Amino acid sequence: MGAVTAAGTGVPALIDALGQPTWQPELGLERPDAPPLPVATCRGFSPQPHLPPLVARRLDRPARLLAVAAKEALRTAGETLPWPRDEVGVTAGTANAGTEALVEVLKVVFLASPEEAPPMQFPSTVANAPASQLAILEKLGGPNLTFAEKQAGGLRALVEAGRLLTRRRAAAVLASGVDEAQWLNAEAYHRLRFSRRSPLGRGPILGEGAAVLLLAPAGNLPALARLVGWGAAALPVPTHLYPTSGEALARAAAQALQSAGVAAADLDLVMSVHSGSRPLARLEVEGLIGALGAHRPAAVAVTDRLGEGAFASALRALVAVLALGGTPIAWPAPAHLAALGFPSLSAPPRTALVTAVAGGGSAVAAVLTAP
Amino acid sequence: MADVWITGIGLVTALGCDRETTWSRLIRGESGVAPLRLFDTTGYRTHLAAQVDDSCLALPRCATAALRHASRTSRLGIAATAEALADAGLAGEPVEHRPWAVVFGGGSAGLFEAESFLQRRLSRGVRTRALNEFLEVPQDASTDRVAEAFSLAGPRLTVTTACSSSTVAVGLAAEMVGGGEVAVALAGGADGLCRLTFAGFNSLRAVDDAPAKPFDRRRKGLNLGEGAAVLVLEDAHHARARGARPYARVLGYGITADAFHMTQPDASGAAWERTIRAALADAGITPEEVDYINAHGTATEQNDPAEVAAYRRVFGERLALIPVSSVKGALGHCLCGAGGIEAAITALAVARGMVPPTAGFAEPDPACPVDPVPGVGRPWPIRVAISSSFAFGGNSAALVLGKTR
């Protein structure tokens, strides 16, 4: 696994933050003509020494974030990958990769002339650029898929990686989520009142980062965890709103548990979708009660601190893998779940449920178990 | 894996607001490429595009709420979905939370509208009004709009792999139906014209200032287009039980990464050979069984020969006997919507025993030794057909469709 987050570059930096109960990120994203916005950015991130300068120069920020996180994940597979590189795929979920490049190209179109649109920057406007650049960089010729599902994109990438492996379309897959902190997106998020009541603890914040999990069939490498089941469902609501009910989340979670062959009562950990959004907290309560009944596993939230985005749902899966491996997590259960009896994590879990809910109504769930 | 049928098709293109108009004009060799009317093209190198007529976006039968602030791209997707569901005989099904999947390719989504917002934002600052114009920027916004308009409560996926997006979407949806996750999936995608893609492809010098000429030795590049296609994919048992008639079967698909360059193809064809072979292997089909190829055929200088090279590596000398046509000369390059549109055209070709022509083709190129079906459509029995898409970033995909028994 590999990660670049507001906690720093690399999984050890994340583990360090997870071990501190009061850890909080430094917030702030500059805008060209207005005060900064509260975003959990990867402050101080540098592609060096992870990427050669000439390589880093041709990548935009989300591609750099993903490449650095992927390099960390690939290191766990050793110097030489145990699979042909043509059979190693990449899945990525992103909510905003390409936006900064898009804004830069359009600035030239609007403020100078369409004829001066920069050809070097145009290819970075496509959301699949980070995953494609990663494939080019690492010579990975397997399936290369990018998913747009807003906040659920990273978890979607994980479950679709599972599907690729199950259908034998790839020998291994780097499943990932990646987002960049981009001022126009953050401004829209702020103006829609999602982050109006930040700083932390009183409203959601956007985040930035990349989280990568290397998935492969059992056998070639020692496993950190197993992806044993997944599910997805949706409710039809406007594209920028959460559903008012937890029904889709409940269906997705129940499907995931069923496909994993795991009873709700055997679940030890729920990775909460909690971002600080009250509507999301309400629907999570309804969804979890719908799927788990009276069972109350431990709950861990990381998105309220490390920031919301497609990368955040992949990051929740990564933190679940850490927890399943025995990494202590000192961040307490979110208040809305603690009030219902979901305890904080106090012992290494054996089984974890990771969920995601996207604006527009899509819900995705996955079940992970200790190896 | 269960048998997966295509039981409904909706198409909105520059040739027509519906499937049959598009098909009949396409077969007659007509082109939808014309001077762009959507925005002022002063300052751009080219002024042509395959633009959908605004009358196709009126959607009189759709609920007003679902259309409120809906982008041009979303309206394209909603129009194609309405036609596909009616064609499949599913429009009259109970509308409360239909458990069907929707799997779309997404790209520009609401970018055309967002561009207007951004243009004002850059000059007027943080208080710029009409933020609603920015809300459909996420690539999955049109998928959400379609789900909202038709009350779809099953799994919802948006693939964004540039020009192969909706090809992958059809493949993934077929896998979900074939694997028993859902009985019905709506697959395809929509993409609308916008200034970003127009300026971007201009800057790459990848556009022709005249109508595009795929596989022709005079080719200079593509014409951008817009449109939508939605295919209703259905478990064959489910379809038979309700008396639905299929256009074709989805036999399999292949996806690979070129891992070569963001915008340039591997001229040897080796990368795309892997894509085609992966699709054939997934379908359990040998190269000898393929009767028609609906090519990516962008008409760019480098793309067409690389694509033909890939086919030669797979089909050898037999390639000369297989019609290989590109609809991009008629419909433009609809980017993330292109693969769905081409899958729909390929399914119609399979069902009707008729291959569409390559509009714009007149002079053969020794670098592209294929039969591109010049002029008008050609009656041609098709048991198995391939629809290929090769995208920015090297995200390559191919579908294998077959005749139903």
mmCIF file of C-alpha atoms in Angstrom, chain B residues 6-229:
data_model
loop_
_atom_site.group_PDB
_atom_site.id
_atom_site.type_symbol
_atom_site.label_atom_id
_atom_site.label_comp_id
_atom_site.label_asym_id
_atom_site.label_seq_id
_atom_site.Cartn_x
_atom_site.Cartn_y
_atom_site.Cartn_z
ATOM 1 C CA ILE B 6 -28.955 -5.978 -26.292
ATOM 2 C CA THR B 7 -32.706 -5.437 -26.231
ATOM 3 C CA GLY B 8 -32.996 -1.696 -26.669
ATOM 4 C CA ILE B 9 -31.018 1.070 -28.327
ATOM 5 C CA GLY B 10 -31.315 4.823 -28.058
ATOM 6 C CA LEU B 11 -29.207 7.119 -30.222
ATOM 7 C CA VAL B 12 -28.941 10.880 -30.458
ATOM 8 C CA THR B 13 -26.378 12.111 -32.958
ATOM 9 C CA ALA B 14 -25.657 14.866 -35.416
ATOM 10 C CA LEU B 15 -27.482 12.762 -37.999
ATOM 11 C CA GLY B 16 -30.704 12.551 -36.030
ATOM 12 C CA CYS B 17 -32.570 12.724 -32.756
ATOM 13 C CA ASP B 18 -33.242 8.994 -32.732
ATOM 14 C CA ARG B 19 -31.903 5.592 -33.663
ATOM 15 C CA GLU B 20 -33.687 5.070 -36.974
ATOM 16 C CA THR B 21 -32.957 8.534 -38.368
ATOM 17 C CA THR B 22 -29.310 8.178 -37.419
ATOM 18 C CA TRP B 23 -29.078 4.702 -38.923
ATOM 19 C CA SER B 24 -30.847 5.450 -42.195
ATOM 20 C CA ARG B 25 -28.843 8.613 -42.868
ATOM 21 C CA LEU B 26 -25.625 6.876 -41.881
ATOM 22 C CA ILE B 27 -26.295 4.007 -44.270
ATOM 23 C CA ARG B 28 -27.028 6.488 -47.064
ATOM 24 C CA GLY B 29 -23.530 7.876 -46.566
ATOM 25 C CA GLU B 30 -24.643 11.239 -45.193
ATOM 26 C CA SER B 31 -22.526 13.278 -42.777
ATOM 27 C CA GLY B 32 -23.560 15.348 -39.789
ATOM 28 C CA VAL B 33 -20.410 17.468 -39.931
ATOM 29 C CA ALA B 34 -21.222 21.137 -40.492
ATOM 30 C CA PRO B 35 -20.190 24.581 -39.249
ATOM 31 C CA LEU B 36 -20.416 24.649 -35.444
ATOM 32 C CA ARG B 37 -23.304 26.755 -34.120
ATOM 33 C CA LEU B 38 -22.983 26.069 -30.384
ATOM 34 C CA PHE B 39 -20.415 28.800 -29.705
ATOM 35 C CA ASP B 40 -18.415 31.354 -31.584
ATOM 36 C CA THR B 41 -15.437 29.675 -33.269
ATOM 37 C CA THR B 42 -13.611 32.889 -34.093
ATOM 38 C CA GLY B 43 -9.956 32.337 -33.256
ATOM 39 C CA TYR B 44 -10.057 28.559 -33.618
ATOM 40 C CA ARG B 45 -8.275 26.812 -36.469
ATOM 41 C CA THR B 46 -11.373 24.860 -37.417
ATOM 42 C CA HIS B 47 -15.035 25.672 -37.506
ATOM 43 C CA LEU B 48 -16.615 22.288 -38.218
ATOM 44 C CA ALA B 49 -18.191 19.803 -35.845
ATOM 45 C CA ALA B 50 -20.916 17.172 -35.743
ATOM 46 C CA GLN B 51 -23.350 19.055 -33.543
ATOM 47 C CA VAL B 52 -26.679 17.617 -32.427
ATOM 48 C CA ASP B 53 -29.658 19.728 -33.398
ATOM 49 C CA ASP B 54 -31.132 21.574 -30.419
ATOM 50 C CA SER B 55 -34.570 20.134 -31.208
ATOM 51 C CA CYS B 56 -33.271 16.755 -29.960
ATOM 52 C CA LEU B 57 -32.791 18.213 -26.463
ATOM 53 C CA ALA B 58 -36.338 19.418 -25.857
ATOM 54 C CA LEU B 59 -37.455 16.187 -24.077
ATOM 55 C CA PRO B 60 -41.159 17.027 -23.797
ATOM 56 C CA ARG B 61 -42.008 13.759 -22.032
ATOM 57 C CA CYS B 62 -39.489 14.087 -19.197
ATOM 58 C CA ALA B 63 -40.360 15.314 -15.723
ATOM 59 C CA THR B 64 -39.439 18.982 -15.391
ATOM 60 C CA ALA B 65 -37.641 18.426 -12.073
ATOM 61 C CA ALA B 66 -35.140 16.044 -13.633
ATOM 62 C CA LEU B 67 -34.337 18.590 -16.315
ATOM 63 C CA ARG B 68 -33.918 21.625 -14.078
ATOM 64 C CA HIS B 69 -30.490 23.074 -14.846
ATOM 65 C CA ALA B 70 -29.639 19.853 -16.721
ATOM 66 C CA SER B 71 -26.614 20.297 -18.946
ATOM 67 C CA ARG B 72 -26.585 19.741 -22.678
ATOM 68 C CA THR B 73 -24.737 16.457 -22.151
ATOM 69 C CA SER B 74 -27.258 15.261 -19.572
ATOM 70 C CA ARG B 75 -30.110 16.063 -21.919
ATOM 71 C CA LEU B 76 -28.412 14.011 -24.623
ATOM 72 C CA GLY B 77 -28.128 11.101 -22.193
ATOM 73 C CA ILE B 78 -31.715 11.422 -21.011
ATOM 74 C CA ALA B 79 -33.028 11.521 -24.592
ATOM 75 C CA ALA B 80 -31.070 8.404 -25.567
ATOM 76 C CA THR B 81 -32.155 6.584 -22.400
ATOM 77 C CA ALA B 82 -35.820 7.380 -23.029
ATOM 78 C CA GLU B 83 -35.575 5.948 -26.532
ATOM 79 C CA ALA B 84 -33.648 2.862 -25.394
ATOM 80 C CA LEU B 85 -36.152 2.019 -22.656
ATOM 81 C CA ALA B 86 -39.094 2.486 -25.030
ATOM 82 C CA ASP B 87 -37.348 0.369 -27.648
ATOM 83 C CA ALA B 88 -36.745 -2.409 -25.112
ATOM 84 C CA GLY B 89 -40.353 -2.296 -23.995
ATOM 85 C CA LEU B 90 -39.268 -1.264 -20.503
ATOM 86 C CA ALA B 91 -40.565 2.303 -20.482
ATOM 87 C CA GLY B 92 -43.846 1.199 -18.919
ATOM 88 C CA GLU B 93 -42.251 -0.693 -16.006
ATOM 89 C CA PRO B 94 -43.055 0.606 -12.502
ATOM 90 C CA VAL B 95 -40.950 3.700 -11.997
ATOM 91 C CA GLU B 96 -40.353 3.607 -8.228
ATOM 92 C CA HIS B 97 -36.662 2.795 -7.816
ATOM 93 C CA ARG B 98 -35.983 0.470 -10.709
ATOM 94 C CA PRO B 99 -33.222 -1.952 -9.600
ATOM 95 C CA TRP B 100 -31.310 -1.681 -12.874
ATOM 96 C CA ALA B 101 -27.679 -0.716 -13.164
ATOM 97 C CA VAL B 102 -26.601 2.321 -15.095
ATOM 98 C CA VAL B 103 -23.049 2.235 -16.420
ATOM 99 C CA PHE B 104 -22.009 5.213 -18.495
ATOM 100 C CA GLY B 105 -18.877 6.665 -19.932
ATOM 101 C CA GLY B 106 -18.487 10.227 -18.765
ATOM 102 C CA GLY B 107 -16.285 13.050 -19.941
ATOM 103 C CA SER B 108 -17.177 16.650 -20.516
ATOM 104 C CA ALA B 109 -20.529 16.317 -18.674
ATOM 105 C CA GLY B 110 -21.649 19.859 -17.862
ATOM 106 C CA LEU B 111 -18.435 21.522 -18.935
ATOM 107 C CA PHE B 112 -20.025 23.583 -21.707
ATOM 108 C CA GLU B 113 -22.222 25.342 -19.152
ATOM 109 C CA ALA B 114 -19.418 25.507 -16.582
ATOM 110 C CA GLU B 115 -17.198 27.267 -19.097
ATOM 111 C CA SER B 116 -19.597 30.194 -19.110
ATOM 112 C CA PHE B 117 -19.425 30.297 -15.320
ATOM 113 C CA LEU B 118 -15.642 30.092 -15.321
ATOM 114 C CA GLN B 119 -15.340 32.836 -17.926
ATOM 115 C CA ARG B 120 -17.390 35.167 -15.717
ATOM 116 C CA ARG B 121 -15.650 33.979 -12.540
ATOM 117 C CA LEU B 122 -12.240 34.888 -13.942
ATOM 118 C CA SER B 123 -13.306 38.470 -14.486
ATOM 119 C CA ARG B 124 -15.942 39.087 -11.812
ATOM 120 C CA GLY B 125 -14.455 37.305 -8.825
ATOM 121 C CA VAL B 126 -15.795 35.209 -6.017
ATOM 122 C CA ARG B 127 -19.333 36.522 -6.055
ATOM 123 C CA THR B 128 -20.036 35.344 -9.610
ATOM 124 C CA ARG B 129 -23.636 34.243 -9.845
ATOM 125 C CA ALA B 130 -25.279 31.133 -11.309
ATOM 126 C CA LEU B 131 -23.142 28.532 -9.522
ATOM 127 C CA ASN B 132 -25.664 25.973 -10.797
ATOM 128 C CA GLU B 133 -23.806 26.158 -14.126
ATOM 129 C CA PHE B 134 -20.817 24.591 -12.378
ATOM 130 C CA LEU B 135 -22.629 21.703 -10.677
ATOM 131 C CA GLU B 136 -22.444 19.245 -13.554
ATOM 132 C CA VAL B 137 -18.675 19.445 -13.959
ATOM 133 C CA PRO B 138 -18.080 15.992 -12.336
ATOM 134 C CA GLN B 139 -17.865 13.377 -15.082
ATOM 135 C CA ASP B 140 -20.592 11.326 -13.404
ATOM 136 C CA ALA B 141 -23.111 14.175 -13.332
ATOM 137 C CA SER B 142 -24.892 13.031 -16.481
ATOM 138 C CA THR B 143 -25.097 9.474 -15.128
ATOM 139 C CA ASP B 144 -26.708 10.890 -11.989
ATOM 140 C CA ARG B 145 -29.135 12.926 -14.083
ATOM 141 C CA VAL B 146 -30.203 9.872 -16.065
ATOM 142 C CA ALA B 147 -30.636 7.859 -12.868
ATOM 143 C CA GLU B 148 -32.715 10.663 -11.405
ATOM 144 C CA ALA B 149 -34.851 11.066 -14.526
ATOM 145 C CA PHE B 150 -35.657 7.350 -14.725
ATOM 146 C CA SER B 151 -35.574 6.498 -11.006
ATOM 147 C CA LEU B 152 -32.723 4.003 -11.254
ATOM 148 C CA ALA B 153 -31.683 2.522 -7.911
ATOM 149 C CA GLY B 154 -29.245 -0.208 -8.936
ATOM 150 C CA PRO B 155 -25.442 0.080 -9.052
ATOM 151 C CA ARG B 156 -24.304 3.251 -10.794
ATOM 152 C CA LEU B 157 -20.868 3.488 -12.414
ATOM 153 C CA THR B 158 -19.205 6.145 -14.493
ATOM 154 C CA VAL B 159 -16.109 5.155 -16.406
ATOM 155 C CA THR B 160 -13.875 7.985 -17.490
ATOM 156 C CA THR B 161 -11.149 6.648 -19.749
ATOM 157 C CA ALA B 162 -11.420 9.392 -22.389
ATOM 158 C CA CYS B 163 -12.436 8.095 -25.824
ATOM 159 C CA SER B 164 -12.891 4.490 -24.693
ATOM 160 C CA SER B 165 -15.125 5.415 -21.724
ATOM 161 C CA SER B 166 -18.447 4.202 -23.026
ATOM 162 C CA THR B 167 -16.941 1.130 -24.697
ATOM 163 C CA VAL B 168 -15.648 0.070 -21.291
ATOM 164 C CA ALA B 169 -19.020 0.967 -19.804
ATOM 165 C CA VAL B 170 -20.799 -1.452 -22.145
ATOM 166 C CA GLY B 171 -18.274 -4.161 -21.326
ATOM 167 C CA LEU B 172 -18.544 -3.666 -17.573
ATOM 168 C CA ALA B 173 -22.342 -3.550 -17.731
ATOM 169 C CA ALA B 174 -22.401 -6.784 -19.703
ATOM 170 C CA GLU B 175 -20.185 -8.347 -17.057
ATOM 171 C CA MET B 176 -22.580 -7.229 -14.322
ATOM 172 C CA VAL B 177 -25.571 -8.675 -16.186
ATOM 173 C CA GLY B 178 -23.733 -11.839 -17.175
ATOM 174 C CA GLY B 179 -22.530 -12.362 -13.613
ATOM 175 C CA GLY B 180 -26.052 -12.094 -12.235
ATOM 176 C CA GLU B 181 -25.548 -8.840 -10.303
ATOM 177 C CA VAL B 182 -28.460 -7.223 -12.149
ATOM 178 C CA ALA B 183 -30.984 -8.429 -14.724
ATOM 179 C CA VAL B 184 -30.953 -5.172 -16.667
ATOM 180 C CA ALA B 185 -28.267 -2.553 -17.191
ATOM 181 C CA LEU B 186 -28.375 0.668 -19.146
ATOM 182 C CA ALA B 187 -24.977 1.149 -20.726
ATOM 183 C CA GLY B 188 -23.387 3.708 -22.975
ATOM 184 C CA GLY B 189 -22.767 7.358 -22.470
ATOM 185 C CA ALA B 190 -23.120 10.908 -23.609
ATOM 186 C CA ASP B 191 -20.678 13.665 -24.406
ATOM 187 C CA GLY B 192 -21.334 17.206 -25.493
ATOM 188 C CA LEU B 193 -19.254 19.696 -27.399
ATOM 189 C CA CYS B 194 -17.462 22.386 -25.437
ATOM 190 C CA ARG B 195 -14.765 24.990 -25.850
ATOM 191 C CA LEU B 196 -12.152 23.034 -23.892
ATOM 192 C CA THR B 197 -12.118 20.028 -26.199
ATOM 193 C CA PHE B 198 -12.447 22.220 -29.281
ATOM 194 C CA ALA B 199 -9.461 24.338 -28.231
ATOM 195 C CA GLY B 200 -7.512 21.317 -26.980
ATOM 196 C CA PHE B 201 -7.757 19.230 -30.133
ATOM 197 C CA ASN B 202 -7.052 22.363 -32.166
ATOM 198 C CA SER B 203 -3.907 22.937 -30.124
ATOM 199 C CA LEU B 204 -2.786 19.351 -30.735
ATOM 200 C CA ARG B 205 -3.303 19.935 -34.488
ATOM 201 C CA ALA B 206 -5.424 16.800 -34.462
ATOM 202 C CA VAL B 207 -8.424 18.319 -36.270
ATOM 203 C CA ASP B 208 -9.181 18.641 -39.960
ATOM 204 C CA ASP B 209 -10.473 22.004 -41.144
ATOM 205 C CA ALA B 210 -12.551 20.071 -43.700
ATOM 206 C CA PRO B 211 -14.765 17.006 -43.112
ATOM 207 C CA ALA B 212 -12.716 14.126 -41.698
ATOM 208 C CA LYS B 213 -11.597 11.311 -44.003
ATOM 209 C CA PRO B 214 -10.844 8.142 -42.003
ATOM 210 C CA PHE B 215 -8.365 5.751 -43.668
ATOM 211 C CA ASP B 216 -8.045 8.113 -46.643
ATOM 212 C CA ARG B 217 -4.577 9.157 -47.781
ATOM 213 C CA ARG B 218 -5.676 12.855 -47.659
ATOM 214 C CA ARG B 219 -6.744 12.660 -44.012
ATOM 215 C CA LYS B 220 -5.613 15.492 -41.754
ATOM 216 C CA GLY B 221 -7.451 14.837 -38.526
ATOM 217 C CA LEU B 222 -10.784 14.456 -36.839
ATOM 218 C CA ASN B 223 -13.928 16.525 -36.498
ATOM 219 C CA LEU B 224 -15.289 16.721 -32.994
ATOM 220 C CA GLY B 225 -18.836 15.576 -32.432
ATOM 221 C CA GLU B 226 -21.375 15.103 -29.723
ATOM 222 C CA GLY B 227 -24.098 12.618 -29.026
ATOM 223 C CA ALA B 228 -25.336 9.842 -26.818
ATOM 224 C CA ALA B 229 -26.080 6.163 -27.028
#
